[in-house]
mmCIF file of C-alpha atoms in Angstrom:
data_model
loop_
_atom_site.group_PDB
_atom_site.id
_atom_site.type_symbol
_atom_site.label_atom_id
_atom_site.label_comp_id
_atom_site.label_asym_id
_atom_site.label_seq_id
_atom_site.Cartn_x
_atom_site.Cartn_y
_atom_site.Cartn_z
ATOM 1 C CA MET A 1 -0.029 0.027 0.039
ATOM 2 C CA ARG A 2 1.388 3.370 -1.024
ATOM 3 C CA ILE A 3 0.978 6.299 1.182
ATOM 4 C CA ASP A 4 1.871 9.589 -0.493
ATOM 5 C CA GLY A 5 2.061 11.543 2.826
ATOM 6 C CA ARG A 6 -0.040 14.499 1.586
ATOM 7 C CA PRO A 7 -1.892 15.018 4.856
ATOM 8 C CA ASN A 8 1.451 15.214 6.595
ATOM 9 C CA ARG A 9 2.812 17.783 4.083
ATOM 10 C CA VAL A 10 -0.259 19.907 4.717
ATOM 11 C CA VAL A 11 0.224 19.683 8.412
ATOM 12 C CA ARG A 12 3.924 20.723 8.124
ATOM 13 C CA TYR A 13 2.906 23.540 5.802
ATOM 14 C CA VAL A 14 0.489 24.878 8.347
ATOM 15 C CA ARG A 15 2.903 24.450 11.191
ATOM 16 C CA GLY A 16 5.527 26.453 9.210
ATOM 17 C CA ALA A 17 3.223 29.449 9.108
ATOM 18 C CA PRO A 18 1.577 29.601 12.541
ATOM 19 C CA GLY A 19 0.839 33.370 12.382
ATOM 20 C CA THR A 20 -0.939 33.122 9.087
ATOM 21 C CA TYR A 21 -3.322 30.268 10.174
ATOM 22 C CA VAL A 22 -4.006 31.763 13.581
ATOM 23 C CA TRP A 23 -4.973 34.935 11.847
ATOM 24 C CA LEU A 24 -7.104 33.057 9.534
ATOM 25 C CA ALA A 25 -8.815 31.243 12.377
ATOM 26 C CA LEU A 26 -9.566 34.597 14.064
ATOM 27 C CA LEU A 27 -11.079 35.848 10.854
ATOM 28 C CA PHE A 28 -13.380 32.820 10.748
ATOM 29 C CA VAL A 29 -14.505 33.497 14.394
ATOM 30 C CA THR A 30 -15.135 37.162 13.848
ATOM 31 C CA THR A 31 -16.908 36.483 10.495
ATOM 32 C CA VAL A 32 -19.280 33.945 12.179
ATOM 33 C CA ALA A 33 -19.929 36.392 15.069
ATOM 34 C CA VAL A 34 -20.747 39.344 12.648
ATOM 35 C CA HIS A 35 -23.134 37.054 10.772
ATOM 36 C CA HIS A 36 -25.117 36.518 13.962
ATOM 37 C CA MET A 37 -25.641 40.220 14.462
ATOM 38 C CA SER A 38 -28.597 42.216 13.448
ATOM 39 C CA PRO A 39 -28.079 44.409 10.359
ATOM 40 C CA ASP A 40 -28.234 47.653 12.403
ATOM 41 C CA PHE A 41 -25.914 46.471 15.164
ATOM 42 C CA GLU A 42 -23.568 44.921 12.588
ATOM 43 C CA ARG A 43 -23.182 48.214 10.785
ATOM 44 C CA GLU A 44 -22.601 50.151 14.050
ATOM 45 C CA PHE A 45 -20.146 47.401 15.288
ATOM 46 C CA LEU A 46 -18.122 47.670 12.053
ATOM 47 C CA LEU A 47 -18.080 51.410 11.908
ATOM 48 C CA GLU A 48 -16.715 51.623 15.432
ATOM 49 C CA ARG A 49 -13.780 49.497 14.283
ATOM 50 C CA SER A 50 -13.106 51.131 10.896
ATOM 51 C CA THR A 51 -9.889 52.779 10.058
ATOM 52 C CA ASN A 52 -11.676 55.976 8.843
ATOM 53 C CA ILE A 53 -10.861 59.542 9.861
ATOM 54 C CA GLN A 54 -13.250 59.490 12.813
ATOM 55 C CA GLY A 55 -11.895 56.129 14.097
ATOM 56 C CA LEU A 56 -8.274 57.064 13.647
ATOM 57 C CA SER A 57 -8.720 60.501 15.277
ATOM 58 C CA GLN A 58 -10.439 58.977 18.370
ATOM 59 C CA ASN A 59 -8.719 55.681 19.065
ATOM 60 C CA PRO A 60 -6.168 54.812 16.311
ATOM 61 C CA VAL A 61 -4.565 51.752 17.945
ATOM 62 C CA ARG A 62 -7.985 50.168 18.637
ATOM 63 C CA VAL A 63 -9.257 50.532 15.097
ATOM 64 C CA LEU A 64 -6.000 49.555 13.428
ATOM 65 C CA VAL A 65 -5.887 46.357 15.439
ATOM 66 C CA ALA A 66 -9.754 45.599 15.170
ATOM 67 C CA SER A 67 -9.977 46.296 11.438
ATOM 68 C CA ALA A 68 -7.292 43.716 10.733
ATOM 69 C CA LEU A 69 -9.490 41.020 12.427
ATOM 70 C CA LEU A 70 -12.472 41.657 10.222
ATOM 71 C CA ILE A 71 -13.251 41.126 6.628
ATOM 72 C CA ASP A 72 -15.344 43.232 4.262
ATOM 73 C CA GLY A 73 -18.191 41.273 2.618
ATOM 74 C CA GLY A 74 -18.375 38.417 5.040
ATOM 75 C CA ASN A 75 -17.182 35.653 2.686
ATOM 76 C CA TRP A 76 -14.366 33.880 4.512
ATOM 77 C CA LEU A 77 -13.353 31.001 2.098
ATOM 78 C CA PRO A 78 -11.483 33.179 -0.469
ATOM 79 C CA TYR A 79 -9.106 34.207 2.366
ATOM 80 C CA VAL A 80 -8.120 30.569 2.914
ATOM 81 C CA PHE A 81 -6.700 30.518 -0.610
ATOM 82 C CA LEU A 82 -5.209 34.011 -0.478
ATOM 83 C CA TYR A 83 -3.487 33.413 2.943
ATOM 84 C CA SER A 84 -2.157 30.029 1.867
ATOM 85 C CA VAL A 85 -0.789 31.341 -1.426
ATOM 86 C CA PHE A 86 0.729 34.702 -0.193
ATOM 87 C CA HIS A 87 0.933 35.020 3.664
ATOM 88 C CA ALA A 88 1.958 31.380 4.413
ATOM 89 C CA PRO A 89 4.881 31.333 1.906
ATOM 90 C CA ALA A 90 5.976 34.683 3.110
ATOM 91 C CA GLU A 91 5.900 33.684 6.745
ATOM 92 C CA ARG A 92 7.767 30.417 6.161
ATOM 93 C CA TRP A 93 10.350 32.373 4.194
ATOM 94 C CA LEU A 94 10.843 35.308 6.455
ATOM 95 C CA GLY A 95 9.974 33.824 9.800
ATOM 96 C CA THR A 96 6.889 34.936 11.814
ATOM 97 C CA LEU A 97 8.437 38.060 13.228
ATOM 98 C CA ARG A 98 9.688 39.549 10.028
ATOM 99 C CA TRP A 99 6.469 38.525 8.208
ATOM 100 C CA LEU A 100 4.444 40.289 10.914
ATOM 101 C CA VAL A 101 6.637 43.420 10.490
ATOM 102 C CA VAL A 102 5.723 43.589 6.867
ATOM 103 C CA CYS A 103 2.040 43.094 7.546
ATOM 104 C CA VAL A 104 1.839 45.622 10.316
ATOM 105 C CA THR A 105 3.874 48.238 8.362
ATOM 106 C CA ALA A 106 1.743 47.914 5.275
ATOM 107 C CA HIS A 107 -1.563 47.930 7.215
ATOM 108 C CA VAL A 108 -0.710 50.945 9.293
ATOM 109 C CA LEU A 109 0.998 53.065 6.627
ATOM 110 C CA ALA A 110 -1.646 52.422 3.961
ATOM 111 C CA SER A 111 -4.420 53.295 6.455
ATOM 112 C CA LEU A 112 -2.775 56.480 7.553
ATOM 113 C CA ILE A 113 -1.757 57.663 4.184
ATOM 114 C CA SER A 114 -4.984 56.807 2.430
ATOM 115 C CA GLU A 115 -7.066 58.450 5.169
ATOM 116 C CA SER A 116 -4.760 61.548 5.090
ATOM 117 C CA ALA A 117 -5.596 61.759 1.352
ATOM 118 C CA VAL A 118 -9.263 61.550 2.241
ATOM 119 C CA LEU A 119 -8.845 64.408 4.730
ATOM 120 C CA VAL A 120 -7.061 66.583 2.134
ATOM 121 C CA ALA A 121 -9.945 65.871 -0.370
ATOM 122 C CA MET A 122 -12.450 67.002 2.214
ATOM 123 C CA TRP A 123 -10.573 70.224 2.898
ATOM 124 C CA ASP A 124 -10.419 70.898 -0.839
ATOM 125 C CA GLY A 125 -14.206 70.143 -1.294
ATOM 126 C CA ARG A 126 -13.533 67.056 -3.478
ATOM 127 C CA ALA A 127 -15.016 64.741 -0.904
ATOM 128 C CA PRO A 128 -18.130 65.257 1.297
ATOM 129 C CA ALA A 129 -17.900 65.529 5.116
ATOM 130 C CA SER A 130 -19.561 62.175 5.410
ATOM 131 C CA THR A 131 -16.460 60.514 4.060
ATOM 132 C CA ALA A 132 -14.850 60.786 7.499
ATOM 133 C CA ASP A 133 -17.209 58.072 8.721
ATOM 134 C CA THR A 134 -17.169 55.629 5.895
ATOM 135 C CA MET A 135 -16.743 51.906 6.422
ATOM 136 C CA ASP A 136 -13.079 50.945 6.132
ATOM 137 C CA ILE A 137 -12.149 47.489 7.497
ATOM 138 C CA GLY A 138 -10.385 44.413 6.240
ATOM 139 C CA VAL A 139 -7.002 42.789 5.716
ATOM 140 C CA SER A 140 -6.297 43.638 2.067
ATOM 141 C CA TYR A 141 -3.708 46.339 2.944
ATOM 142 C CA ALA A 142 -1.591 43.772 4.897
ATOM 143 C CA LEU A 143 -2.091 41.287 2.005
ATOM 144 C CA ALA A 144 -0.896 43.708 -0.609
ATOM 145 C CA GLY A 145 2.287 44.441 1.426
ATOM 146 C CA VAL A 146 3.048 40.718 1.574
ATOM 147 C CA VAL A 147 2.318 40.407 -2.173
ATOM 148 C CA GLY A 148 4.916 43.211 -2.645
ATOM 149 C CA VAL A 149 7.675 41.722 -0.471
ATOM 150 C CA LEU A 150 7.378 38.292 -2.138
ATOM 151 C CA VAL A 151 8.942 39.786 -5.279
ATOM 152 C CA TYR A 152 12.275 39.236 -3.518
ATOM 153 C CA ARG A 153 11.462 35.504 -2.932
ATOM 154 C CA ILE A 154 11.414 34.767 -6.692
ATOM 155 C CA ALA A 155 14.542 34.177 -8.702
ATOM 156 C CA ARG A 156 15.367 36.260 -11.883
ATOM 157 C CA PRO A 157 14.034 36.439 -14.583
ATOM 158 C CA TRP A 158 10.724 35.101 -13.146
ATOM 159 C CA ARG A 159 10.822 37.998 -10.640
ATOM 160 C CA TYR A 160 10.241 40.516 -13.471
ATOM 161 C CA GLY A 161 7.100 38.707 -14.640
ATOM 162 C CA TYR A 162 5.755 38.574 -11.106
ATOM 163 C CA LEU A 163 6.481 42.276 -10.680
ATOM 164 C CA ALA A 164 4.651 43.223 -13.885
ATOM 165 C CA VAL A 165 1.558 41.246 -12.891
ATOM 166 C CA VAL A 166 1.229 42.715 -9.391
ATOM 167 C CA LEU A 167 1.798 46.237 -10.705
ATOM 168 C CA LEU A 168 -1.046 45.597 -13.224
ATOM 169 C CA VAL A 169 -3.329 44.045 -10.496
ATOM 170 C CA TYR A 170 -2.878 47.022 -8.205
ATOM 171 C CA GLY A 171 -2.077 49.749 -10.691
ATOM 172 C CA VAL A 172 -5.055 49.398 -13.069
ATOM 173 C CA PRO A 173 -7.714 49.847 -10.412
ATOM 174 C CA LEU A 174 -5.911 52.893 -9.151
ATOM 175 C CA VAL A 175 -5.886 54.553 -12.655
ATOM 176 C CA VAL A 176 -9.459 53.406 -13.554
ATOM 177 C CA GLY A 177 -11.309 53.442 -10.249
ATOM 178 C CA ARG A 178 -9.243 56.154 -8.480
ATOM 179 C CA THR A 179 -10.826 55.344 -5.143
ATOM 180 C CA PHE A 180 -9.061 56.014 -1.762
ATOM 181 C CA THR A 181 -9.047 52.305 -1.242
ATOM 182 C CA ASP A 182 -7.275 51.630 -4.522
ATOM 183 C CA PHE A 183 -4.751 54.266 -3.456
ATOM 184 C CA GLY A 184 -4.285 52.444 -0.089
ATOM 185 C CA HIS A 185 -3.659 49.121 -1.868
ATOM 186 C CA PHE A 186 -0.974 50.661 -4.124
ATOM 187 C CA VAL A 187 0.687 52.258 -1.071
ATOM 188 C CA SER A 188 0.663 48.822 0.662
ATOM 189 C CA LEU A 189 2.251 47.281 -2.401
ATOM 190 C CA LEU A 190 5.031 49.886 -2.472
ATOM 191 C CA THR A 191 5.495 49.363 1.252
ATOM 192 C CA GLY A 192 6.102 45.687 0.563
ATOM 193 C CA PHE A 193 8.708 46.586 -2.070
ATOM 194 C CA ALA A 194 10.408 48.857 0.481
ATOM 195 C CA CYS A 195 10.671 46.007 2.918
ATOM 196 C CA HIS A 196 13.690 44.584 1.107
ATOM 197 C CA PRO A 197 15.880 44.984 4.239
ATOM 198 C CA VAL A 198 13.554 42.551 6.016
ATOM 199 C CA THR A 199 14.425 39.838 3.530
ATOM 200 C CA ARG A 200 18.235 39.905 3.948
ATOM 201 C CA GLY A 201 19.642 36.619 5.204
ATOM 202 C CA ARG A 202 16.577 34.579 4.435
ATOM 203 C CA GLY A 203 18.014 32.228 1.907
ATOM 204 C CA GLY A 204 18.124 31.896 -1.853
ATOM 205 C CA ALA A 205 15.346 32.937 -4.242
ATOM 206 C CA TRP A 206 12.791 30.393 -5.354
ATOM 207 C CA ASP A 207 13.052 29.347 -8.913
ATOM 208 C CA PRO A 208 9.769 27.878 -10.446
ATOM 209 C CA LYS A 209 11.792 25.853 -13.037
ATOM 210 C CA GLU A 210 13.974 24.166 -10.333
ATOM 211 C CA ALA A 211 10.940 23.522 -8.148
ATOM 212 C CA LEU A 212 9.005 21.806 -11.002
ATOM 213 C CA ALA A 213 12.022 19.682 -11.868
ATOM 214 C CA ALA A 214 12.381 18.649 -8.158
ATOM 215 C CA HIS A 215 8.723 17.787 -7.987
ATOM 216 C CA ARG A 216 8.987 15.481 -11.059
ATOM 217 C CA GLY A 217 12.003 13.956 -9.625
#
């Protein structure tokens, strides 16, 4: 009887990225909890934890932490894929502490910079005063930062293809949609690029061609 060991590989993969999967588990718990709230209470609950101008001016630490434990839209399953494809490889490569530094830096900087842009737009009359109290939660800023830093994980010349793709993914919405959220995502991506010092000493770059050959072998 042949046992391919796939369950064991999955367990090892998850154990190699504890921060990723603890975070994912917390998102599952908060998503279930939010789904059991009444619509009015849910909206009030989420607004109190949004990284909008009002939240950042009243209790910045609270909203920055709380917003990273909630997802916008309530569908948790896509995040299992996204966390496994981006966060887990980054944490396994960088180590939990360095990975967390990238996540926190991207989340905080993108939130502060994008909301500063909102504030300037309100002062200039390009955005209504109600924009200060808009819903702004989720984990996408941290994800974009990790997507950015992973460019240093990929060997040349594959790195340039990855770089082109992620610039298109985050750049096109910024040009076409021109929303403050799109701006925040692009800031997060650039923050990930700027985290190159965090990657020093973390081993060689991953080569897709070599990985495929090893898998076939």
